[in-house]
CSV table of C-alpha atoms in Angstrom, one decimal:
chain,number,residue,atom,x,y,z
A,1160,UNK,CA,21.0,-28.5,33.6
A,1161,UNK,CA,23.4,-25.4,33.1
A,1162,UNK,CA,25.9,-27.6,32.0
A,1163,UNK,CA,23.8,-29.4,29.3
A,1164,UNK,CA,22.9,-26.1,28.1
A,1165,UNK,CA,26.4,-24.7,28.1
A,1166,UNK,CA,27.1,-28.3,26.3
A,1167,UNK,CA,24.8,-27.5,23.7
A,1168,UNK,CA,25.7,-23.9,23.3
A,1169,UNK,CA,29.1,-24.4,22.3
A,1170,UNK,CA,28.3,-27.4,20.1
A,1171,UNK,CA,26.2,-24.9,18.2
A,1172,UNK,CA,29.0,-21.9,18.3
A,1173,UNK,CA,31.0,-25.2,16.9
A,1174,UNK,CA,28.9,-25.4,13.9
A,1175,UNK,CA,28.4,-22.3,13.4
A,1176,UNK,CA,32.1,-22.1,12.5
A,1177,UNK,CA,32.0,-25.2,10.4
A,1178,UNK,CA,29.3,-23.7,8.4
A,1179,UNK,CA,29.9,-20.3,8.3
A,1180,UNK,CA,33.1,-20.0,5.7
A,1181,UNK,CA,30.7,-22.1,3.3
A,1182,UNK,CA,27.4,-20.1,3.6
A,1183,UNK,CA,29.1,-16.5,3.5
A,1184,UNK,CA,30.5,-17.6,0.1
A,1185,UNK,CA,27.4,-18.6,-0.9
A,1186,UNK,CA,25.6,-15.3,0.4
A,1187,UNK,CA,28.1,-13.4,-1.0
A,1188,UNK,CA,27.5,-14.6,-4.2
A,1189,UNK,CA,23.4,-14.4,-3.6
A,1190,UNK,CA,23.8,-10.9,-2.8
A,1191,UNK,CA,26.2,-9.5,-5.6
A,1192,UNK,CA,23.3,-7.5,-7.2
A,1193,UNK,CA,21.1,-7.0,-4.0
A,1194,UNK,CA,21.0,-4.4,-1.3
A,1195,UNK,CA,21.3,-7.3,1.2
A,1196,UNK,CA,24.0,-7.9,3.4
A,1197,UNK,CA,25.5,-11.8,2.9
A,1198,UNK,CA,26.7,-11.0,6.8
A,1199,UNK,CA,22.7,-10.3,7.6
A,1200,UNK,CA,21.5,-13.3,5.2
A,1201,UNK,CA,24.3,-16.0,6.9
A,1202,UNK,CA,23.1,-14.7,10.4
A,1203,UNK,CA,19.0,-15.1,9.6
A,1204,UNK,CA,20.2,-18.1,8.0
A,1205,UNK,CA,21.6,-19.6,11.5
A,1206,UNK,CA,18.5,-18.2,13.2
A,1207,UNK,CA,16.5,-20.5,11.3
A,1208,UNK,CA,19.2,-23.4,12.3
A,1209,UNK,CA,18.7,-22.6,15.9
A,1210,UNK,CA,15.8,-23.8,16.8
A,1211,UNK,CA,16.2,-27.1,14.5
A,1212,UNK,CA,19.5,-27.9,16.0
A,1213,UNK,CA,18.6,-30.9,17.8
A,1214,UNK,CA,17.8,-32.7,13.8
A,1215,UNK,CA,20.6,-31.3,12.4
A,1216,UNK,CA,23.4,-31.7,14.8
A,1217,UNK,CA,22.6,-35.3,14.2
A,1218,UNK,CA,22.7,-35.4,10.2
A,1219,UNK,CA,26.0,-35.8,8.4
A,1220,UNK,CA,28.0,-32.8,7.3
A,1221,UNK,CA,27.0,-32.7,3.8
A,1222,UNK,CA,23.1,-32.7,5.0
A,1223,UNK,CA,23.4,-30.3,7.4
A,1224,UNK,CA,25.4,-28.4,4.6
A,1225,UNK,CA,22.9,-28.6,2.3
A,1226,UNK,CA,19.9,-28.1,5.1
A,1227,UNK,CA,21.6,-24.8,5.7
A,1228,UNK,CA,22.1,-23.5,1.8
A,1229,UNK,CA,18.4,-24.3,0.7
A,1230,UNK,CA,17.1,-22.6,4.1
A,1231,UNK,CA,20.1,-19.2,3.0
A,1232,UNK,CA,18.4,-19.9,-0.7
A,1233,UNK,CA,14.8,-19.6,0.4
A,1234,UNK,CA,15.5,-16.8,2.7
A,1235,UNK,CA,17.7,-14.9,-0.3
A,1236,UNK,CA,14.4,-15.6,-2.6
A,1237,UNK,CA,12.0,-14.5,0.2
A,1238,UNK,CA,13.8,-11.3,0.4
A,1239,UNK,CA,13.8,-11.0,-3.8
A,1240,UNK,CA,10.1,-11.5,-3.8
A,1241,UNK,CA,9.4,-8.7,-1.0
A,1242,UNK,CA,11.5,-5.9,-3.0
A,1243,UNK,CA,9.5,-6.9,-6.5
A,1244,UNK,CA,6.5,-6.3,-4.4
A,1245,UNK,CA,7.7,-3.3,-2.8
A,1246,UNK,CA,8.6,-1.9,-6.2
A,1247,UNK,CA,5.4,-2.4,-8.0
A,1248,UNK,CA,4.0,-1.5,-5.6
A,1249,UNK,CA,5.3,2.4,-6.0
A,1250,UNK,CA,3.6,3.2,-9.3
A,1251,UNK,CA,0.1,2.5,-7.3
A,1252,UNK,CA,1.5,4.8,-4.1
A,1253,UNK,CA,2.3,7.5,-6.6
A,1254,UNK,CA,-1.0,7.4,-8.2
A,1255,UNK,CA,-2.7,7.8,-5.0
A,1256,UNK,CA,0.1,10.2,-3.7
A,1257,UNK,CA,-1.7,12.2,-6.9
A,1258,UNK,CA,-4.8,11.8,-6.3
A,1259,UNK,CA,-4.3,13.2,-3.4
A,1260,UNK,CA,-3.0,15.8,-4.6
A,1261,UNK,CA,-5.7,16.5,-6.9
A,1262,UNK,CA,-8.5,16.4,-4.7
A,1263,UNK,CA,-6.7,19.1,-2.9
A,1264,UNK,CA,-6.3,21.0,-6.5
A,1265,UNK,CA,-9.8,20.5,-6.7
A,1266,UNK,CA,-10.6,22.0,-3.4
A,1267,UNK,CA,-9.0,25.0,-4.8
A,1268,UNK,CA,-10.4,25.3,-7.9
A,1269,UNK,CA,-14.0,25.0,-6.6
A,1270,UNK,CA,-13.6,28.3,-4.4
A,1271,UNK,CA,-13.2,30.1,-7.9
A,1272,UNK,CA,-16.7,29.4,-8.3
A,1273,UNK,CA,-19.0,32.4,-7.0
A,1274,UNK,CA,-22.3,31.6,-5.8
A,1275,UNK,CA,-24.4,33.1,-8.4
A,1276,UNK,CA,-22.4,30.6,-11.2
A,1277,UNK,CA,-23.2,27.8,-8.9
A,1278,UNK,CA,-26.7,28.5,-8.3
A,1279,UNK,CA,-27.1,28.9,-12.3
A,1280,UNK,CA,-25.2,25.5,-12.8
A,1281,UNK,CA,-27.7,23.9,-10.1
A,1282,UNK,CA,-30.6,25.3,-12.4
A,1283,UNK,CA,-29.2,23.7,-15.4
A,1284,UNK,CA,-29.5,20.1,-14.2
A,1285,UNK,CA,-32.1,17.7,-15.0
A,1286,UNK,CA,-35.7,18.2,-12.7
A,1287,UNK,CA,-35.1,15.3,-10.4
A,1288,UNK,CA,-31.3,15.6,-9.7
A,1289,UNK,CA,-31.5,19.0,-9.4
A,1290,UNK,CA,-34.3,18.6,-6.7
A,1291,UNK,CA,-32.6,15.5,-5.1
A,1292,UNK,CA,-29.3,17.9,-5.0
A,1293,UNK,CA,-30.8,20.6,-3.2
A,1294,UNK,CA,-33.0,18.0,-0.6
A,1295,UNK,CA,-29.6,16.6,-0.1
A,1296,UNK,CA,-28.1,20.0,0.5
A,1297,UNK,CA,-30.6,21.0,2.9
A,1298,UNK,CA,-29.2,18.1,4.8
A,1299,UNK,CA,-31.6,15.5,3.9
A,1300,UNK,CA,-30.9,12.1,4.1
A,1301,UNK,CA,-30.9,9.6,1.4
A,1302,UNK,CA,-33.7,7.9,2.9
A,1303,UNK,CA,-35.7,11.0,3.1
A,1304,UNK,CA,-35.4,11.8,-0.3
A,1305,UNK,CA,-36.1,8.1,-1.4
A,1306,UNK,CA,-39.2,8.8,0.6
A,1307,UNK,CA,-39.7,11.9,-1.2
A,1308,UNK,CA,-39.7,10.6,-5.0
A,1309,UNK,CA,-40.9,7.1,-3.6
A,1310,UNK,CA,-37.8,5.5,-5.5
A,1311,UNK,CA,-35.6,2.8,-3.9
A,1312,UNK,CA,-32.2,5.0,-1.9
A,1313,UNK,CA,-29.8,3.3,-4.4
A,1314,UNK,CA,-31.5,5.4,-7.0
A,1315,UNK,CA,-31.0,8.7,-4.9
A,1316,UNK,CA,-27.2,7.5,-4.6
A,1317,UNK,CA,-26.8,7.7,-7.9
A,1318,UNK,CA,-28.9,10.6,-9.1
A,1319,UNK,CA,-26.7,12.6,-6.6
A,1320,UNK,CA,-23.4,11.1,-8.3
A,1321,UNK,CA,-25.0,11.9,-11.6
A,1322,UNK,CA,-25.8,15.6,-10.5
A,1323,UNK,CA,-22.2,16.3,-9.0
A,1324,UNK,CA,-20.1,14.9,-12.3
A,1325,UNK,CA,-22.7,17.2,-14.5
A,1326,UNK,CA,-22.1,20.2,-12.1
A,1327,UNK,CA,-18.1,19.3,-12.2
A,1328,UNK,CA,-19.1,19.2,-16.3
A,1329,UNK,CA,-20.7,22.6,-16.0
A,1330,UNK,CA,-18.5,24.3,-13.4
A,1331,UNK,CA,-14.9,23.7,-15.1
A,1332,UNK,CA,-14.7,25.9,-18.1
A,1333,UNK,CA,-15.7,28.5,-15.6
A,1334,UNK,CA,-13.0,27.6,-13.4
A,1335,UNK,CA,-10.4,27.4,-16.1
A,1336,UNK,CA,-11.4,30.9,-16.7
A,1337,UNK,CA,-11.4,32.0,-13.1
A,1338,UNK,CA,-7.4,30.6,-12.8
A,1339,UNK,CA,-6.8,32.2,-15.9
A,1340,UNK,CA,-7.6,35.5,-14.9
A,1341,UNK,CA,-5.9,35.0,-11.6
A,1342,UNK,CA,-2.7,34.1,-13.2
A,1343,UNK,CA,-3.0,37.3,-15.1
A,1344,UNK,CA,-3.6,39.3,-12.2
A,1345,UNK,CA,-0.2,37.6,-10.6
């Protein structure tokens, strides 16, 4: 059994060097304008050939040949596709990379706000999302305050969204302000 294995093994390393000269030109000249190695490419290449030796060891030269520079070709293409991706793919990590950032801006900004302005901004919103804003600050549930103005909880959801962007709307000029002074003060 060792010996059929050794028997096999050095067939392989036999056609490995066969090949090789061949498929390093060719990976050389897939490469040129890539950050791939054609010494990395030729070697996944053979990889791929290891497991299907028992076919090809049995196919002409020229098949084999060919076997072995469509599988370098695909593998080559492969790797193009998964850099494109990669590098689309960084706008959209910047952009959350930013937001990110901004919510931790935002953080910021909101403890310029004293309580008084935020208690006057509250006051300022319409009846019912003022009220469901201040049920939900007292910790109330959405359910609880569906409950409350016997209106379905999708309708809470959204009076509370509705009453955050108009306190955002309400609360940034005085923030602007707030940062302004503080960069005087600086």
């Amino acid at each position: 059994m060792a010996d059929l294995f050794n028997r096999e093994r050095r067939r392989f390393e036999a056609f490995i060097r066969q090949h090789r000269p061949a498929l390093l030109g060719l990976a050389r000249r897939l490469c040129a304008r890539s950050s791939l190695e054609p010494e990395d490419l030729v070697q996944e290449t053979f990889e791929r050939a290891m497991p299907e030796f028992a076919h090809l060891k049995d196919r002409t030269d020229s098949a084999a040949a060919a076997w072995l520079c469509t599988t370098m070709t695909n593998r080559f293409l492969d790797y193009c596709r998964r850099q494109r991706t990669e590098v689309r793919g960084l706008p959209h990590l910047a952009l959350v990379q930013d937001e990110a950032m901004s919510s931790e801006d935002a953080r910021e900004n909101w403890e310029l706000v004293n309580t008084d302005e935020f208690q006057k901004a509250i006051e300022r919103l319409k009846p019912h999302l003022r009220d469901a804003y201040r049920l939900h600050a007292e910790g109330r549930r959405y359910t609880a305050i569906a409950e409350h103005f016997n209106v379905p909880v999708g309708t809470v959801g959204s009076w509370l969204t509705l009453a955050r962007r108009d306190l955002k709307e309400l609360l940034l000029p005085q923030v602007a302000v707030a940062r302004e002074q503080g960069a005087r003060s600086s």
